[in-house]
Coordinates of N, CA and C in Angstrom, one line a residue:
M1 N -50.1 74.8 83.9 CA -49.1 75.3 83.3 C -47.9 75.9 83.9
K2 N -48.4 76.7 84.3 CA -46.9 77.8 85.0 C -46.4 76.9 86.1
H3 N -47.1 76.1 86.9 CA -46.3 75.3 87.8 C -45.3 74.2 87.2
L4 N -46.0 73.6 86.5 CA -45.1 72.2 85.4 C -44.0 73.3 84.7
A5 N -44.0 74.6 84.5 CA -43.2 75.1 83.6 C -41.7 75.5 84.5
A6 N -42.3 75.9 85.7 CA -41.5 75.9 87.0 C -40.6 74.9 87.3
Y7 N -41.3 73.9 87.4 CA -40.8 72.3 87.8 C -39.8 72.1 87.0
L8 N -40.3 71.9 85.4 CA -39.3 71.8 84.6 C -37.9 72.7 84.6
L9 N -38.1 73.8 84.7 CA -37.0 74.9 84.6 C -35.9 74.3 86.0
L10 N -36.7 74.0 87.1 CA -35.7 73.5 87.9 C -34.9 72.4 87.7
G11 N -35.5 71.5 87.2 CA -35.3 70.3 86.7 C -33.9 70.7 85.7
L12 N -34.2 71.4 84.7 CA -33.1 71.8 83.6 C -32.0 72.4 85.0
G13 N -32.2 73.0 85.6 CA -30.9 73.9 86.7 C -30.6 72.6 87.5
G14 N -30.4 71.5 87.2 CA -29.7 70.4 88.3 C -30.6 69.8 89.2
N15 N -31.8 70.5 89.6 CA -32.6 69.8 90.9 C -33.7 68.7 90.0
T16 N -32.9 67.5 90.5 CA -33.8 66.3 90.1 C -34.7 66.0 90.7
S17 N -35.5 66.6 91.8 CA -36.7 66.2 92.5 C -37.1 67.5 93.5
P18 N -37.5 68.8 92.5 CA -38.1 70.0 93.2 C -39.4 69.7 94.1
S19 N -39.1 70.0 94.8 CA -40.4 70.5 96.0 C -41.1 71.6 95.9
A20 N -42.4 71.5 96.5 CA -43.5 72.7 96.6 C -42.6 73.8 96.4
S21 N -42.0 74.1 97.8 CA -41.2 75.2 98.3 C -40.5 76.0 97.0
D22 N -39.7 74.8 96.2 CA -39.1 75.3 95.4 C -39.6 75.8 94.2
V23 N -40.6 75.5 93.7 CA -41.6 75.9 92.7 C -42.3 77.0 92.9
K24 N -42.5 77.2 94.0 CA -42.9 78.6 94.9 C -41.9 79.6 94.7
G25 N -40.7 79.1 95.2 CA -39.6 80.2 95.2 C -39.7 80.8 93.6
V26 N -39.6 79.6 92.7 CA -39.6 80.2 91.2 C -40.6 81.1 90.7
L27 N -41.8 80.9 91.1 CA -42.8 81.8 90.6 C -42.9 82.7 91.3
E28 N -42.6 83.1 92.6 CA -42.7 84.1 93.3 C -41.5 85.3 92.8
S29 N -40.3 84.3 92.4 CA -39.3 85.1 92.2 C -39.4 86.0 90.7
V30 N -40.8 85.7 89.8 CA -41.3 86.5 88.5 C -42.5 86.7 88.8
G31 N -42.8 87.3 90.4 CA -44.2 87.5 90.8 C -45.6 87.1 90.6
I32 N -45.4 85.8 90.4 CA -46.7 85.0 90.2 C -46.9 84.1 91.2
D33 N -48.2 84.3 92.0 CA -48.5 83.5 93.2 C -48.9 82.0 92.8
A34 N -48.6 80.9 93.5 CA -48.7 79.6 93.4 C -50.1 79.2 93.7
D35 N -50.8 78.3 93.0 CA -51.9 77.8 93.5 C -51.4 76.6 94.2
D36 N -51.7 76.3 95.6 CA -51.2 75.3 96.5 C -51.8 74.0 96.1
D37 N -53.3 74.0 95.6 CA -53.7 72.5 95.2 C -53.3 71.9 94.1
R38 N -53.0 72.9 93.3 CA -52.6 72.3 92.0 C -50.7 72.2 92.0
L39 N -50.2 72.8 92.6 CA -48.7 72.4 93.2 C -48.7 71.3 93.7
D40 N -49.8 70.8 94.5 CA -49.6 69.9 95.4 C -49.8 68.4 94.4
K41 N -50.6 68.9 93.5 CA -51.3 67.8 92.8 C -49.8 67.3 92.1
L42 N -49.6 68.0 91.4 CA -48.2 68.1 90.1 C -47.1 67.5 90.8
I43 N -46.9 67.8 92.2 CA -45.8 67.6 92.9 C -46.0 65.8 93.4
S44 N -47.1 65.5 93.5 CA -47.6 64.5 94.0 C -47.3 63.5 92.8
E45 N -47.9 63.8 91.6 CA -48.1 62.8 90.3 C -46.3 62.9 89.8
L46 N -45.7 63.8 89.9 CA -44.3 63.5 89.5 C -43.2 63.3 90.3
E47 N -43.6 62.8 91.6 CA -42.7 62.2 92.8 C -42.4 60.9 92.4
G48 N -40.8 60.8 92.3 CA -40.3 59.6 92.1 C -39.7 59.4 90.8
K49 N -40.2 60.4 89.6 CA -40.2 60.1 88.4 C -39.5 60.6 87.7
D50 N -38.5 60.3 86.6 CA -37.6 60.5 85.8 C -38.0 61.8 85.0
L51 N -37.6 63.0 84.9 CA -38.3 64.0 84.1 C -37.9 63.8 82.4
Q52 N -36.7 63.4 82.3 CA -36.4 62.9 80.8 C -37.0 61.5 80.2
Q53 N -37.4 61.0 81.1 CA -38.3 59.9 81.0 C -39.4 60.1 80.7
L54 N -40.2 61.0 81.2 CA -41.5 61.7 80.9 C -41.8 62.5 79.7
I55 N -40.7 63.3 79.3 CA -40.4 64.2 78.3 C -40.6 63.1 76.9
S56 N -39.8 62.2 77.3 CA -39.6 61.3 75.8 C -41.1 60.3 75.6
E57 N -41.6 59.8 76.8 CA -42.7 59.4 76.7 C -43.9 60.0 76.5
G58 N -43.9 61.4 76.4 CA -45.0 62.6 76.0 C -44.5 62.6 74.3
S59 N -43.6 62.6 74.2 CA -43.2 62.9 72.7 C -43.7 62.0 71.8
T60 N -43.8 60.7 72.4 CA -43.8 59.3 71.5 C -45.5 59.5 71.5
K61 N -46.3 60.0 72.9 CA -47.6 59.9 72.4 C -48.3 60.9 71.7
L62 N -47.4 62.2 71.8 CA -48.0 63.7 71.0 C -47.5 63.3 69.4
A63 N -46.7 62.5 69.2 CA -46.3 61.9 67.5 C -47.4 61.4 67.4
S64 N -48.3 60.2 67.8 CA -49.5 59.6 67.4 C -50.8 60.6 67.1
V65 N -50.6 61.7 67.7 CA -51.6 62.7 67.4 C -51.6 63.5 66.1
P66 N -52.8 63.4 65.5 CA -52.7 64.2 64.4 C -53.2 65.5 64.4
S67 N -52.0 66.5 63.8 CA -52.0 67.5 64.3 C -51.8 68.7 62.9
G68 N -51.9 67.6 61.6 CA -51.9 68.6 60.5 C -52.8 69.5 60.3
G69 N -52.9 70.2 59.5 CA -54.0 70.7 58.5 C -54.6 70.0 57.6
G70 N -56.0 70.5 57.4 CA -56.5 70.2 56.2 C -55.9 69.8 54.5
G71 N -54.6 70.7 54.7 CA -54.2 70.7 53.6 C -54.1 71.7 52.8
G72 N -53.7 72.0 51.8 CA -53.9 73.6 51.1 C -55.5 73.9 50.4
G73 N -55.7 75.0 49.9 CA -57.0 75.1 49.4 C -56.8 74.5 47.9
A74 N -58.1 74.4 47.4 CA -58.1 73.9 46.0 C -57.5 74.9 45.1
A75 N -56.7 74.8 44.0 CA -56.0 75.6 43.2 C -57.4 76.2 42.3
G76 N -57.0 77.5 41.8 CA -58.1 78.1 41.0 C -58.0 77.2 39.6
P77 N -59.0 77.7 38.9 CA -58.7 77.4 37.6 C -58.2 78.0 36.9
T78 N -57.7 77.1 35.9 CA -56.0 77.4 34.9 C -56.7 77.4 33.4
T79 N -56.3 78.7 32.9 CA -56.8 78.7 31.6 C -55.9 77.8 30.5
G80 N -56.3 77.7 29.3 CA -55.5 76.8 28.4 C -54.1 77.8 27.9
G81 N -53.6 77.4 26.7 CA -52.5 77.6 26.3 C -52.8 79.3 25.3
G82 N -54.1 79.5 25.3 CA -54.3 81.1 24.4 C -54.3 82.0 25.5
A83 N -54.5 83.0 24.5 CA -54.3 84.7 25.3 C -55.6 84.7 25.9
V84 N -55.5 85.4 27.4 CA -56.2 85.7 27.8 C -57.1 87.1 27.7
A85 N -58.5 87.1 27.5 CA -58.8 88.6 27.3 C -58.8 89.5 28.3
P86 N -58.4 90.5 28.4 CA -58.6 91.2 29.5 C -60.2 91.7 30.3
E87 N -60.1 91.8 31.6 CA -61.5 91.9 32.2 C -62.0 93.1 31.7
E88 N -63.2 93.6 31.9 CA -63.6 94.7 32.0 C -63.9 95.2 33.2
P89 N -63.7 96.5 33.3 CA -64.0 97.1 34.6 C -65.5 96.9 35.2
K90 N -65.7 96.3 36.4 CA -67.2 96.4 37.0 C -67.4 97.8 37.2
E91 N -68.6 98.1 37.1 CA -69.7 99.1 37.6 C -69.3 99.6 38.8
E92 N -69.4 98.5 39.7 CA -69.5 98.3 41.4 C -68.3 99.1 41.8
E93 N -66.9 98.9 41.2 CA -65.8 99.3 41.4 C -65.8 101.1 41.1
K94 N -66.5 101.6 39.8 CA -66.6 102.7 39.6 C -67.2 103.5 40.6
K95 N -68.7 102.8 41.0 CA -69.4 103.6 42.2 C -68.5 103.8 43.5
E96 N -68.3 103.0 43.9 CA -67.2 102.9 45.0 C -66.1 104.1 45.2
E97 N -65.4 104.0 43.8 CA -64.7 105.2 43.5 C -65.1 106.4 44.1
E98 N -66.3 106.9 43.1 CA -67.3 108.2 43.0 C -67.2 108.3 44.8
K99 N -67.8 107.5 45.7 CA -68.2 107.5 46.9 C -67.1 108.0 47.6
E100 N -65.8 107.8 47.2 CA -65.0 108.0 48.0 C -64.3 109.3 47.8
E101 N -64.5 109.6 46.4 CA -64.2 111.1 46.0 C -65.1 112.4 46.8
S102 N -66.4 111.9 47.1 CA -67.3 112.8 47.4 C -67.1 113.0 48.7
D103 N -66.4 112.0 49.7 CA -66.1 112.5 51.0 C -65.1 113.4 51.1
E104 N -64.1 113.8 50.3 CA -63.5 114.5 50.4 C -64.1 116.1 50.5
D105 N -65.3 116.3 49.9 CA -65.5 117.6 49.7 C -66.1 118.1 50.9
M106 N -66.5 117.3 52.0 CA -67.1 117.6 53.2 C -66.9 119.0 54.2
G107 N -65.8 119.5 53.4 CA -65.5 121.1 54.1 C -64.4 120.7 55.3
F108 N -64.0 119.6 56.0 CA -62.9 119.4 56.7 C -62.0 118.2 56.6
G109 N -60.7 118.4 57.0 CA -60.2 116.9 56.9 C -60.2 116.7 58.0
L110 N -59.6 115.2 58.0 CA -59.2 114.3 59.2 C -58.2 114.9 60.2
F111 N -57.1 115.8 59.6 CA -56.2 116.3 60.6 C -56.1 118.0 60.1
D112 N -57.2 118.6 60.3 CA -57.3 119.9 60.0 C -57.5 120.5 61.6

């Protein structure tokens, strides 16, 4: 991917046919070592091809790939037009609060 990014940067800079040494120069300028095998394969596959045409072809192929999520989650149940009775506090929540208060009486603090 880094080789392709460097190749495309050179193309945007006006170099219509970047060579392997051009791509290596871009990568080395930012401290990245180029993989010669991957770079040679990239150069051979892109040799003689127009970058703009490749990008437009790739965009049309990408547009046909489903990439949306599964949709939103299901909505929760709704109540009718009547008033909603307030919920009673749960006993579990009270127990948890008591545990938190007991931690304060350990004789030391986090920042002491």
